Amino acid sequence: MKNTVMTFKEAKNKGEKLTMLTAYDYSTAKFIDEAGINSILVGDSLGNVMLGYEDTVSVTMEDMIHHGAAVARGAKNALVVIDMPFMSYQTSVYDAMVNAGRLMKEGRANAVKLEGGIEVCPQIKAITDAGIPVCAHLGMTPQSINAFGGFKVQCKTEEAAKKLIEDAKAVEEAGAFAVVLECVPAKLAEIITKTVNIPTIGIGAGNGCDGQVLVYQDMLGMFSDFTPKFVKKFATVGEVMKEAFAEYIKEVSDGTFPGKEHEYKIDEEVLKKVIE
Ligand code: KIV
């Protein structure tokens, strides 16, 4: 059954955990969808894990639409959330609405996600009023990496922790259907989870959130540039890939691949006429 924003609401009411993973292409989205995930996030983390940038700042609307549409084609049951890239919504409410609309129409998203609290609430309200579900994103918001001065746990001071709680209440009030909490102390994330009525989706925010999200390359052991403390590697797919690539290189080099079973046949009579 297709997951919707109602699935998120009901899960929070029933105390059932929500599951979310990133994906950026059709085949991976299909695997994740078939595994039974609630939601797939086409994160702007694609800038890091797919395109090799050192941060998400350079990711464009065209990148998000291109990858988002591929994921949407592969995700039958998962709710597809597409990230609004840096400067596609911060500039004005008008820009936010136009770009959210493009992610829905061209990227075939079921919802969009944007980073920030009180300062982007006019955007969240306008987008949701237009019938587009919005997931908020608080805590360590990677698009603000230059303002943070690096990837760091956020909200450890009294002032910052209070601001985070106010931001969470504000994005709920503005109409967000869920909020991602990234790199937030677990106890603080738990307080927010109890304070707001929308589901909290944690990444580096402990077990007290209503759901969890991870970047799929991180949890499969496919991305070695940088592994945050909160990542658990559920598999070592990167190693399996390297072994398979090395085996392919060996078999092509020593002539054992392709074998007879990989060949196409031609009628001997036709062949005779070809070489006559
Ligand atoms: O872009 C992304 O993958 C994200 C997750 C880290 C939540 O925003």
Coordinates of C-alpha atoms and ligand atoms in Angstrom, one line a residue:
M1 CA 0.0 0.0 0.0
K2 CA 1.2 3.5 -0.9
N3 CA 2.6 5.4 2.1
T4 CA 1.2 8.9 2.4
V5 CA 1.5 11.8 4.9
M6 CA -1.5 10.1 6.6
T7 CA 0.8 7.0 7.2
F8 CA 3.1 9.4 9.1
K9 CA 0.3 10.9 11.2
E10 CA -1.1 7.5 12.0
A11 CA 2.3 6.0 12.9
K12 CA 2.9 8.9 15.4
N13 CA -0.5 8.4 16.9
K14 CA 0.0 4.6 17.3
G15 CA 3.6 4.9 18.5
E16 CA 4.9 2.9 15.5
K17 CA 8.4 3.7 14.2
L18 CA 8.8 5.2 10.7
T19 CA 11.5 4.2 8.3
M20 CA 13.2 6.3 5.7
L21 CA 16.3 5.9 3.6
T22 CA 17.8 8.0 0.8
A23 CA 17.9 6.9 -2.8
Y24 CA 19.0 8.7 -6.0
D25 CA 18.3 6.3 -8.8
Y26 CA 15.6 3.9 -10.1
S27 CA 17.2 0.5 -9.3
T28 CA 18.1 1.4 -5.7
A29 CA 14.7 2.9 -5.1
K30 CA 13.1 -0.3 -6.3
F31 CA 15.2 -2.4 -3.9
I32 CA 14.4 -0.1 -1.0
D33 CA 10.7 0.0 -1.9
E34 CA 10.5 -3.7 -2.2
A35 CA 12.1 -4.1 1.3
G36 CA 9.1 -2.3 2.7
I37 CA 10.3 1.2 3.6
N38 CA 7.8 3.9 4.6
S39 CA 9.6 6.7 2.7
I40 CA 12.5 7.4 0.3
L41 CA 14.3 10.7 0.6
V42 CA 16.0 12.0 -2.5
G43 CA 18.4 14.0 -0.4
D44 CA 20.6 16.7 -1.6
S45 CA 23.3 14.5 0.0
L46 CA 23.4 13.3 -3.6
G47 CA 25.9 16.1 -4.0
N48 CA 28.3 14.2 -1.8
V49 CA 27.6 10.5 -2.5
M50 CA 26.6 10.6 -6.1
L51 CA 28.4 13.6 -7.6
G52 CA 31.5 13.8 -5.4
Y53 CA 31.1 17.4 -4.1
E54 CA 32.4 18.1 -0.6
D55 CA 29.1 19.6 0.5
T56 CA 25.5 20.1 -0.8
V57 CA 25.8 23.7 -1.7
S58 CA 26.4 23.2 -5.4
V59 CA 23.4 20.9 -5.9
T60 CA 20.9 22.4 -8.4
M61 CA 17.1 22.1 -9.0
E62 CA 17.9 20.2 -12.2
D63 CA 20.0 17.6 -10.2
M64 CA 17.1 17.1 -7.8
I65 CA 14.5 16.7 -10.6
H66 CA 16.7 14.3 -12.6
H67 CA 17.4 12.0 -9.7
G68 CA 14.0 12.5 -8.1
A69 CA 12.1 11.4 -11.2
A70 CA 14.2 8.3 -11.4
V71 CA 13.5 7.4 -7.8
A72 CA 9.7 8.1 -8.2
R73 CA 9.7 5.6 -11.1
G74 CA 11.1 2.9 -8.9
A75 CA 9.1 3.7 -5.7
K76 CA 5.7 2.0 -5.8
N77 CA 4.8 2.2 -2.1
A78 CA 7.2 4.5 -0.5
L79 CA 6.4 8.2 0.1
V80 CA 8.9 10.0 -2.1
V81 CA 10.3 13.2 -0.5
I82 CA 12.6 15.4 -2.6
D83 CA 15.0 17.9 -1.0
M84 CA 14.8 21.5 -2.1
P85 CA 18.4 22.5 -2.9
F86 CA 20.3 25.4 -1.5
M87 CA 18.9 28.8 -2.6
S88 CA 15.8 27.3 -4.2
Y89 CA 13.6 28.5 -1.3
Q90 CA 15.6 30.8 1.0
T91 CA 15.4 33.7 -1.5
S92 CA 11.6 34.2 -1.3
V93 CA 8.2 32.6 -0.7
Y94 CA 7.6 33.0 -4.5
D95 CA 10.8 31.1 -5.4
A96 CA 10.0 28.4 -2.8
M97 CA 6.5 27.8 -4.3
V98 CA 7.7 27.7 -7.9
N99 CA 10.6 25.3 -7.0
A100 CA 8.4 23.1 -4.8
G101 CA 5.9 22.9 -7.7
R102 CA 8.7 21.8 -10.1
L103 CA 9.8 19.0 -7.7
M104 CA 6.2 17.8 -7.6
K105 CA 5.4 18.2 -11.4
E106 CA 8.8 17.3 -12.9
G107 CA 10.3 15.2 -10.1
R108 CA 7.1 13.4 -9.3
A109 CA 7.7 14.0 -5.5
N110 CA 5.0 13.2 -3.0
A111 CA 6.5 15.8 -0.6
V112 CA 9.4 18.2 -0.4
K113 CA 11.9 18.8 2.4
L114 CA 13.6 22.1 3.3
E115 CA 16.1 23.1 5.9
G116 CA 15.5 25.7 8.6
G117 CA 13.1 26.8 11.4
I118 CA 11.2 30.0 12.1
E119 CA 13.0 31.9 9.3
V120 CA 11.5 29.6 6.6
C121 CA 8.1 29.2 8.1
P122 CA 6.5 31.6 5.6
Q123 CA 7.8 29.3 2.8
I124 CA 6.5 26.2 4.6
K125 CA 3.1 27.8 5.1
A126 CA 2.8 28.9 1.5
I127 CA 3.9 25.6 0.1
T128 CA 1.6 23.5 2.3
D129 CA -1.3 25.9 1.5
A130 CA -0.7 25.1 -2.1
G131 CA -1.3 21.4 -1.4
I132 CA 2.3 20.3 -1.2
P133 CA 3.4 18.4 1.9
V134 CA 6.5 19.8 3.5
C135 CA 9.0 17.9 5.7
A136 CA 11.2 20.3 7.8
H137 CA 14.8 19.7 8.7
L138 CA 16.4 21.1 11.9
G139 CA 19.6 20.7 13.9
M140 CA 22.7 20.2 11.7
T141 CA 21.4 21.5 8.4
P142 CA 24.1 20.7 5.8
Q143 CA 23.2 23.6 3.5
S144 CA 24.4 26.0 6.2
I145 CA 27.8 24.2 6.5
N146 CA 29.7 27.5 5.9
A147 CA 27.8 29.2 8.7
F148 CA 28.4 26.3 11.1
G149 CA 32.1 26.0 10.2
G150 CA 31.9 22.2 9.6
F151 CA 29.7 19.2 10.3
K152 CA 29.1 19.4 14.1
V153 CA 26.5 18.3 16.6
Q154 CA 24.2 21.2 17.1
C155 CA 22.1 22.6 20.0
K156 CA 24.3 21.8 22.9
T157 CA 24.0 25.1 24.6
E158 CA 20.9 26.2 26.6
E159 CA 20.1 29.0 24.1
A160 CA 20.5 26.8 21.0
A161 CA 18.5 23.9 22.6
K162 CA 15.6 26.3 23.4
K163 CA 15.7 27.7 19.9
L164 CA 15.5 24.2 18.4
I165 CA 12.4 23.5 20.5
E166 CA 10.9 26.8 19.3
D167 CA 11.8 26.0 15.7
A168 CA 10.2 22.5 15.9
K169 CA 7.0 24.1 17.3
A170 CA 7.0 26.7 14.6
V171 CA 7.5 24.4 11.6
E172 CA 4.6 22.3 13.0
E173 CA 2.5 25.4 13.3
A174 CA 3.4 26.4 9.7
G175 CA 2.1 23.1 8.4
A176 CA 5.0 20.7 8.1
F177 CA 3.9 17.0 8.2
A178 CA 7.2 15.8 9.7
V179 CA 10.6 17.1 10.9
V180 CA 14.0 15.6 10.4
L181 CA 16.4 16.2 13.4
E182 CA 20.0 15.8 12.3
C183 CA 23.0 15.6 14.8
V184 CA 21.0 16.6 17.8
P185 CA 21.7 15.3 21.4
A186 CA 19.4 12.3 21.9
K187 CA 17.7 13.6 25.1
L188 CA 16.8 16.9 23.4
A189 CA 15.4 15.0 20.3
E190 CA 13.3 13.0 22.8
I191 CA 11.9 16.2 24.3
I192 CA 11.0 17.6 20.9
T193 CA 9.4 14.3 19.9
K194 CA 7.1 14.5 23.0
T195 CA 6.5 18.2 22.4
V196 CA 5.3 18.2 18.8
N197 CA 2.4 16.3 17.2
I198 CA 4.2 15.7 13.9
P199 CA 6.7 12.8 13.6
T200 CA 10.3 13.4 14.2
I201 CA 12.7 11.6 11.9
G202 CA 16.2 11.3 13.5
I203 CA 19.6 11.0 11.9
G204 CA 22.2 11.2 14.6
A205 CA 19.4 12.1 17.1
G206 CA 19.0 8.9 19.1
N207 CA 16.4 6.3 19.5
G208 CA 13.7 8.5 21.0
C209 CA 12.6 9.9 17.6
D210 CA 9.4 8.7 15.8
G211 CA 11.5 7.4 12.9
Q212 CA 15.0 7.1 11.5
V213 CA 16.6 8.1 8.2
L214 CA 20.1 7.2 6.9
V215 CA 22.0 7.8 3.6
Y216 CA 21.9 4.4 1.9
Q217 CA 25.5 4.4 0.9
D218 CA 26.5 5.0 4.5
M219 CA 24.5 2.1 5.9
L220 CA 25.6 -0.2 3.1
G221 CA 29.3 0.6 3.6
M222 CA 29.5 2.1 0.1
F223 CA 30.9 5.6 0.9
S224 CA 34.3 5.8 2.5
D225 CA 35.1 9.6 2.3
F226 CA 33.6 10.3 5.7
T227 CA 31.5 8.2 8.1
P228 CA 29.7 10.1 10.9
K229 CA 29.5 8.5 14.4
F230 CA 25.7 7.9 14.0
V231 CA 26.0 5.6 11.1
K232 CA 25.7 1.9 11.5
K233 CA 27.0 -0.2 8.6
F234 CA 24.3 -2.9 8.0
A235 CA 26.4 -4.4 5.2
T236 CA 29.8 -4.0 3.5
V237 CA 28.5 -3.7 -0.1
G238 CA 31.5 -1.5 -1.1
E239 CA 33.9 -4.5 -0.3
V240 CA 31.6 -6.9 -2.2
M241 CA 31.6 -4.5 -5.2
K242 CA 35.4 -4.2 -5.2
E243 CA 35.8 -8.0 -5.1
A244 CA 33.3 -8.5 -8.0
F245 CA 35.1 -5.7 -10.0
A246 CA 38.5 -7.3 -9.4
E247 CA 37.1 -10.8 -10.4
Y248 CA 35.7 -9.3 -13.6
I249 CA 39.0 -7.7 -14.5
K250 CA 40.8 -11.0 -13.8
E251 CA 38.4 -13.2 -15.9
V252 CA 38.4 -10.8 -18.8
S253 CA 42.2 -10.6 -18.7
D254 CA 42.7 -14.4 -18.5
G255 CA 40.0 -15.1 -21.1
T256 CA 37.6 -17.1 -18.8
F257 CA 34.8 -14.5 -19.3
P258 CA 32.6 -14.5 -21.3
G259 CA 32.0 -18.3 -21.3
K260 CA 30.1 -20.4 -23.8
E261 CA 26.9 -19.9 -21.7
H262 CA 27.1 -16.1 -22.4
E263 CA 27.3 -16.4 -26.2
Y264 CA 24.5 -15.9 -28.8
K265 CA 24.2 -18.6 -31.5
I266 CA 23.9 -18.3 -35.3
D267 CA 22.6 -20.9 -37.7
E268 CA 25.6 -22.9 -39.1
E269 CA 24.1 -22.7 -42.7
V270 CA 23.8 -18.9 -42.4
L271 CA 27.4 -18.7 -41.2
K272 CA 28.7 -20.9 -44.1
K273 CA 27.1 -18.4 -46.6
V274 CA 28.7 -15.5 -44.8
I275 CA 32.2 -16.8 -45.0
E276 CA 31.8 -18.3 -48.6
Ligands
KIV1 O1 20.2 15.1 2.1 C1 20.0 14.2 2.9 O2 20.3 13.0 2.7 C2 19.4 14.5 4.1 C3 19.4 13.5 5.2 C4 20.7 13.5 5.8 C5 18.3 13.7 6.2 O3 18.9 15.6 4.3

